Short mmCIF file of C-alpha atoms (C1' of nucleotides) in Angstrom, two decimals:
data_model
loop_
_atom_site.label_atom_id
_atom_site.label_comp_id
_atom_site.label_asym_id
_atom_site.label_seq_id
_atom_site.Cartn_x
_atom_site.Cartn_y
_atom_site.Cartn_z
CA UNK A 187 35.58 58.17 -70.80
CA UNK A 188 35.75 57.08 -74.08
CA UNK A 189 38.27 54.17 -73.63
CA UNK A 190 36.00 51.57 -72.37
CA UNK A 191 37.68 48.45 -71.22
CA UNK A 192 38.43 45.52 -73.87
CA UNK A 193 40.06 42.30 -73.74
CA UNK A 194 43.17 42.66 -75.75
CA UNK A 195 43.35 39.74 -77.90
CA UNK A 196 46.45 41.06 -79.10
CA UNK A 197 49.80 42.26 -77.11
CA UNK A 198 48.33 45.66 -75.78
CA UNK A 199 49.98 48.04 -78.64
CA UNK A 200 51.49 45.41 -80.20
CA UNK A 201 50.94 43.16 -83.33
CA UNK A 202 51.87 40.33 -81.62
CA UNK A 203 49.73 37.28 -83.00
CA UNK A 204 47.84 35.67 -80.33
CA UNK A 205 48.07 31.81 -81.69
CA UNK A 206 50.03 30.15 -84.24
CA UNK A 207 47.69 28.56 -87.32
CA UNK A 208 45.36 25.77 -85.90
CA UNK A 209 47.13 23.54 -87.86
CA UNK A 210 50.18 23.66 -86.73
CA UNK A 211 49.78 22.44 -83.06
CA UNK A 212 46.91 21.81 -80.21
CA UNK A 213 45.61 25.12 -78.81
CA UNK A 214 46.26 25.48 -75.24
CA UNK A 215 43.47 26.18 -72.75
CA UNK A 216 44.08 29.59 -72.17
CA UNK A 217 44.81 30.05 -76.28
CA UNK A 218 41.97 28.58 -76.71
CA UNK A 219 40.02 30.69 -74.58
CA UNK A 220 41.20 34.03 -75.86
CA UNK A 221 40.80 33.46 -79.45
CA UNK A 222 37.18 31.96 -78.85
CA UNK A 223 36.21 35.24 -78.16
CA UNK A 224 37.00 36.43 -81.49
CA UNK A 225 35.25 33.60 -83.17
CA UNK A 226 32.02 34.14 -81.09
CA UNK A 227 32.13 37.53 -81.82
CA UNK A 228 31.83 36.96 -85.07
CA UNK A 229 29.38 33.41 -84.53
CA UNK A 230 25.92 35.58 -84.92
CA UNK A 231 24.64 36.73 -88.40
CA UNK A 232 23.72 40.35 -87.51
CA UNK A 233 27.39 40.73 -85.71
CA UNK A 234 28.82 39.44 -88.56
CA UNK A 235 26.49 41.74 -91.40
CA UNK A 236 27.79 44.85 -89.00
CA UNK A 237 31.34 43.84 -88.67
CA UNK A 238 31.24 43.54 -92.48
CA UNK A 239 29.91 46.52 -93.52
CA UNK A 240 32.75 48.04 -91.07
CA UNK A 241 34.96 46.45 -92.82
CA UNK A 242 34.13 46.99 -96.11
CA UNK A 243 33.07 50.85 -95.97
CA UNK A 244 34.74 53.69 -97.58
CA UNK A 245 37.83 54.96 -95.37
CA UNK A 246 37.65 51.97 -93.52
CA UNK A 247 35.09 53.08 -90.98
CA UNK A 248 31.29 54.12 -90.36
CA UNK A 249 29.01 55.81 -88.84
CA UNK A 250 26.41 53.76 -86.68
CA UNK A 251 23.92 55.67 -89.02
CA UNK A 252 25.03 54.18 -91.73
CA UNK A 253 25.40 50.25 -90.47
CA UNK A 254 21.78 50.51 -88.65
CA UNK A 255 19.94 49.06 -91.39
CA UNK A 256 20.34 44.99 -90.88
CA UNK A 257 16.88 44.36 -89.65
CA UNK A 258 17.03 44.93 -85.70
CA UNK A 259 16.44 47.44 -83.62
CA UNK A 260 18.39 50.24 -82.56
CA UNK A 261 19.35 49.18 -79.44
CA UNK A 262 19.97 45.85 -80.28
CA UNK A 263 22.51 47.31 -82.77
CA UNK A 264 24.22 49.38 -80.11
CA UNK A 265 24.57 46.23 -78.35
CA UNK A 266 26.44 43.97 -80.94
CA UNK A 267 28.55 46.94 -81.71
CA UNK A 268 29.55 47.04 -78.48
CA UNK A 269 30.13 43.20 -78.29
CA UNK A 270 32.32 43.31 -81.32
CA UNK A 271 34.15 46.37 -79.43
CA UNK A 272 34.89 43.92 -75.89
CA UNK A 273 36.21 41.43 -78.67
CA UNK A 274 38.69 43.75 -79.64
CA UNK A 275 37.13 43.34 -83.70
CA UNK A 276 36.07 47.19 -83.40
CA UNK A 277 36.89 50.30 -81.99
CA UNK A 278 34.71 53.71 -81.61
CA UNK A 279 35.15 57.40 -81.35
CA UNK A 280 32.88 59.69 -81.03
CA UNK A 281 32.68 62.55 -83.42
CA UNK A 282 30.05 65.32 -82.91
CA UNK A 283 26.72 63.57 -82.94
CA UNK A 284 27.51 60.33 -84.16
CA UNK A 285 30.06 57.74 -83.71
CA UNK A 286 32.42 56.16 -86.03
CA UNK A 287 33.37 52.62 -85.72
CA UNK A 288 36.42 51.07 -87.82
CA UNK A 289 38.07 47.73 -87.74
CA UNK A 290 40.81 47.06 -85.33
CA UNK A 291 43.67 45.45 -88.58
CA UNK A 292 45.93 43.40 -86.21
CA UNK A 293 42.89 41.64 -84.90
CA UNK A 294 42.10 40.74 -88.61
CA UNK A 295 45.11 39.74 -89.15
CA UNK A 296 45.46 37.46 -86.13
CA UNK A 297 42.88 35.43 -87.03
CA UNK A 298 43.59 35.05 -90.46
CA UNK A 299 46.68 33.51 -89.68
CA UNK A 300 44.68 31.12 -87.08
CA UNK A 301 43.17 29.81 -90.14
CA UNK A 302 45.73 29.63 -92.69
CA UNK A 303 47.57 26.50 -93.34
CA UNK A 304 50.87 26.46 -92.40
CA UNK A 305 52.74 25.25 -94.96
CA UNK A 306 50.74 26.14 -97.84
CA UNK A 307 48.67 28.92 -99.23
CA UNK B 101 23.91 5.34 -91.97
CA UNK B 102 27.24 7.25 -91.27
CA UNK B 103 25.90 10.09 -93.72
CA UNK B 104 24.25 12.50 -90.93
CA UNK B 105 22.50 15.74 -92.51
CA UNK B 106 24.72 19.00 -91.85
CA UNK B 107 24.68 22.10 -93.46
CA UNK B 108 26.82 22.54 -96.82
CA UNK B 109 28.80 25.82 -96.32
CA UNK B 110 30.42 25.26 -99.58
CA UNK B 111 28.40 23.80 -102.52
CA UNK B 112 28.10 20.11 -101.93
CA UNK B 113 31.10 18.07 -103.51
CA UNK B 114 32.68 22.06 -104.70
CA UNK B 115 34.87 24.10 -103.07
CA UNK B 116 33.51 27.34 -104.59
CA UNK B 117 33.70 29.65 -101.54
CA UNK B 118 30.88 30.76 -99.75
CA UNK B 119 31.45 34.58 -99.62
CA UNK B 120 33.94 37.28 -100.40
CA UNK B 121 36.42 38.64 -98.01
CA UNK B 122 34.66 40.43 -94.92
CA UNK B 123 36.13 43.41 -96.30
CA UNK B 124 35.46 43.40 -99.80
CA UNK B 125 31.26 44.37 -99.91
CA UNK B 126 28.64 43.52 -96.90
CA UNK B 127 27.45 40.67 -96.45
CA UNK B 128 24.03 39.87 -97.22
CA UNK B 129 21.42 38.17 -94.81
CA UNK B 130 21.70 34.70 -96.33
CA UNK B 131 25.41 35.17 -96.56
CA UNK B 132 26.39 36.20 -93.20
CA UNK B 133 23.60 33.04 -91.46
CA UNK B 134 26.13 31.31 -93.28
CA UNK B 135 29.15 32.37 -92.31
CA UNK B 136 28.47 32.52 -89.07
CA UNK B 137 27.82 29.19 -88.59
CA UNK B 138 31.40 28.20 -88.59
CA UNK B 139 32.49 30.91 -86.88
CA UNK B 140 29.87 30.24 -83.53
CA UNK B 141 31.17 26.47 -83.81
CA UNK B 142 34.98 27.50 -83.32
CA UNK B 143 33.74 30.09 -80.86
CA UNK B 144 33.78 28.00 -78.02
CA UNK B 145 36.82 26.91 -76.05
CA UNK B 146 36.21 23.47 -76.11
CA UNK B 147 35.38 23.11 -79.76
CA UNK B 148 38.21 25.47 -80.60
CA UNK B 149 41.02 23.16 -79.10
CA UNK B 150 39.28 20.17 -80.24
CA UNK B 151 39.11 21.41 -83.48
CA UNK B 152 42.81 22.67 -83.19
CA UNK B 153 43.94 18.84 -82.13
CA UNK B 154 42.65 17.32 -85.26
CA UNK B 155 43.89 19.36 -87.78
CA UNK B 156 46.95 19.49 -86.04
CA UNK B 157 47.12 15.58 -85.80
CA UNK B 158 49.32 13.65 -87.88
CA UNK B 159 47.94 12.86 -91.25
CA UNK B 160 45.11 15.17 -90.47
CA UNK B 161 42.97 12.95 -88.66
CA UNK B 162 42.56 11.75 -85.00
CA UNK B 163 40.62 9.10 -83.29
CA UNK B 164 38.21 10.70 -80.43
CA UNK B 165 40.66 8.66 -77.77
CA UNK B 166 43.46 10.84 -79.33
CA UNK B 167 41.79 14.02 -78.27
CA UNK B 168 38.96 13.65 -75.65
CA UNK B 169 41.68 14.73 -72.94
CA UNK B 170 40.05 18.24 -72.81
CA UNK B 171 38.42 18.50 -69.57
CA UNK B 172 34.93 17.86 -69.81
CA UNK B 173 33.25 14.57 -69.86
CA UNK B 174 33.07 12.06 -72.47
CA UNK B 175 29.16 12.96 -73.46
CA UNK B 176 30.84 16.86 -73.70
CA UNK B 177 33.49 15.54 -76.43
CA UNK B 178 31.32 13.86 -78.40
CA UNK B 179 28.65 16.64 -78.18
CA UNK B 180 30.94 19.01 -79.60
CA UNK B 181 32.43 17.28 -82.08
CA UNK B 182 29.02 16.88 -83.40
CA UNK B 183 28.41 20.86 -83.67
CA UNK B 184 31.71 21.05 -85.62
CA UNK B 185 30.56 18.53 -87.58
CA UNK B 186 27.25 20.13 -88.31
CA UNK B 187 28.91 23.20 -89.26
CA UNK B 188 30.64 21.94 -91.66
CA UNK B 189 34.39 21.97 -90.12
CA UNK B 190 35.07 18.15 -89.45
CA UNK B 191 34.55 14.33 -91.40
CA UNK B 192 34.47 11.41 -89.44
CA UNK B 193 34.61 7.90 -89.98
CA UNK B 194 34.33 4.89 -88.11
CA UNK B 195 36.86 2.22 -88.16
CA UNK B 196 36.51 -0.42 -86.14
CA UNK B 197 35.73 0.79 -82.59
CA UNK B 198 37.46 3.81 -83.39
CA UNK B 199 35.93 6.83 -84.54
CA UNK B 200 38.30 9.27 -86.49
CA UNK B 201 37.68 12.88 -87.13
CA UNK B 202 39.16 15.03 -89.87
CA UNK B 203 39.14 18.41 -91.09
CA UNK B 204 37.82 19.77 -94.03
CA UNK B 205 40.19 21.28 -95.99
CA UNK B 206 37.96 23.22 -98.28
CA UNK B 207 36.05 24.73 -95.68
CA UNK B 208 39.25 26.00 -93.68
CA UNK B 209 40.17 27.90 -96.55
CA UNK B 210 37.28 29.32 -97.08
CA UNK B 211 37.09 30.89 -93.53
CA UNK B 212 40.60 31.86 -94.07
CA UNK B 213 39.70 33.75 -97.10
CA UNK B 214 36.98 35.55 -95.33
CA UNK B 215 39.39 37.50 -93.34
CA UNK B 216 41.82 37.96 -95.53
CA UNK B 217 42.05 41.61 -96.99
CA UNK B 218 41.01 41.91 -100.50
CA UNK B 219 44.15 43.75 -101.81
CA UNK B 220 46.94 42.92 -99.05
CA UNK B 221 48.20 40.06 -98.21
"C1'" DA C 207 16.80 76.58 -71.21
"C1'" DG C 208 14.72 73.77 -74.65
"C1'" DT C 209 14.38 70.71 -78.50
"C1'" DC C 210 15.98 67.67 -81.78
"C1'" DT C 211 18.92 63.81 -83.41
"C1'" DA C 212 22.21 60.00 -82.56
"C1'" DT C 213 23.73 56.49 -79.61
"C1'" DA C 214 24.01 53.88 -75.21
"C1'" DT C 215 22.00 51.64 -71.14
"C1'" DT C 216 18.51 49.18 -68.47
"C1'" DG C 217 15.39 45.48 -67.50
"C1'" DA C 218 12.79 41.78 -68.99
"C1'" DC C 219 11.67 37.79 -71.80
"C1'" DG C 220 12.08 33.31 -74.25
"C1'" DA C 221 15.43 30.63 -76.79
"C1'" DA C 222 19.72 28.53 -77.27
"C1'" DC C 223 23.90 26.82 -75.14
"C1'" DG C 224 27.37 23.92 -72.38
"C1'" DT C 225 27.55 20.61 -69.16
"C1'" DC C 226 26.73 16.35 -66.81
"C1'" DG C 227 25.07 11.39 -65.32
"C1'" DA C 228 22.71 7.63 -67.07
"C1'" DT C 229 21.86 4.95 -70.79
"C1'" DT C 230 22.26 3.02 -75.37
"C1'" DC C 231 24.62 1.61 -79.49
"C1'" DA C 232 28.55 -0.44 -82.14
"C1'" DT C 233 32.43 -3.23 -82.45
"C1'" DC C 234 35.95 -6.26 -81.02
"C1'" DG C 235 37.86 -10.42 -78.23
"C1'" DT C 236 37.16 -14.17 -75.94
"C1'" DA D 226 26.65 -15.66 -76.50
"C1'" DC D 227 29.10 -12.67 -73.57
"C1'" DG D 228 31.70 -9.07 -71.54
"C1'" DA D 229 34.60 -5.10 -72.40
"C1'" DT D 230 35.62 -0.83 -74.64
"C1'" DG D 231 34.84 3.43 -77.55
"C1'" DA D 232 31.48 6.61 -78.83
"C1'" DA D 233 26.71 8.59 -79.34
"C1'" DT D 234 22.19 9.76 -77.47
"C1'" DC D 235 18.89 11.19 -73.92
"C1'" DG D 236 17.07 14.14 -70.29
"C1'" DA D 237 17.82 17.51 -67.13
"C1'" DC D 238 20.09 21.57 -65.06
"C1'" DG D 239 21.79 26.34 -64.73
"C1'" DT D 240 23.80 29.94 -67.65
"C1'" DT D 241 24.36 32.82 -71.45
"C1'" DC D 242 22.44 34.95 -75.52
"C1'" DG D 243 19.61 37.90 -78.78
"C1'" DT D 244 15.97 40.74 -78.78
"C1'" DC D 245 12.88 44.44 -77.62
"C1'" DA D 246 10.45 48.71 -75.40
"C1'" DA D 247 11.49 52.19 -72.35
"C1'" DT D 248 14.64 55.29 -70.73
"C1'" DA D 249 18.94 57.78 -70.35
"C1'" DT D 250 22.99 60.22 -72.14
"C1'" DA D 251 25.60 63.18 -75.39
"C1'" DG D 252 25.98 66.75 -78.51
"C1'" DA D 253 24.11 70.40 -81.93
"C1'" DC D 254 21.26 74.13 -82.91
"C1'" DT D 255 18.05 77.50 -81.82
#
DNA sequence: AGTCTATATTGACGAACGTCGATTCATCGT
DNA sequence: ACGATGAATCGACGTTCGTCAATATAGACT
């Protein structure tokens, strides 16, 4: 099966932001501990080069033939892949021989607004 | 001396942002060991609702009495509040026996940017 | 069936991390 | 000078992480 199980940082289906902005109020513990996750996800440099090139490619998603060259090995790549999938940054589908990855929006989203100030820009 | 080293994730003294939205182009090597280093210091639980208490403090800046009430011990707190220091997120001063913490603006906004979309909002 | 390519999984390794208790340092009142 | 309080550092511990080589799985094409 293709639908491998995540943590959904967001409403399952939904758009539903996780958090309000950190700047508005404390985080609770359990807040805290869901949107951690994200952060992590992105906390390593070759996570964050494949997440990016994700992001950024034409169509909005890529091939893991085409993301493979950020100076680790194949497996290791399959690995972070799939750690940015269990974060709920990613998700995959399998299309002939290779397998496309894209960005999950919401998620995006989400944790833009964690950043953004409240009241201003 | 109050001035401990850390890591300049925006030009020292600028607020020129570090990198273009996640979305935009890859990131580079340099860019992304970068990058990530505020996003692994807000990707733990701890530091995440630490971090969340002082910018959500009034006047944007709270004593380490204000906030240690987090669950781990005292030596924890002040461990972590280093690493988001280091990274780049949080100031602190002393002031009297009180040691305050605030958040850098500039910084926050530039992590926000990073996940904004390039065209959207 | 057999072979080739693309991706995932396994198992192992050292390095980094989060946590704590004990101690030290800094500052303020007496 | 002294004791009390807030915060940082030290040293140790178990755990998690990033990485790889080896192997396994999935699909395409003979």
């Amino acid at each position: 099966m293709s639908t491998a199980k995540v943590l959904p940082l967001l409403e399952p289906g939904g758009v539903a932001p996780c958090c309000p902005p950190l700047t508005e109020r404390p985080l609770t513990a359990e807040e805290a501990e869901r949107s951690a996750v994200m952060f992590k996800a992105l906390g390593d440099p070759v996570r964050l080069r494949l997440f990016s090139l994700v992001a950024s490619y034409e169509g909005g998603e890529a091939c893991v033939c085409d993301i493979s060259d950020v100076g680790v090995s194949q497996p290791t790549v399959s690995h972070h892949l799939k750690k940015l999938k269990e974060a709920g940054l990613l998700s995959s589908e399998r299309r002939g021989t290779w397998v496309f990855y894209r960005v999950e929006p919401a998620v995006l989203a989400a944790m833009g607004q964690l950043l953004t100030r409240a009241g201003a820009a």
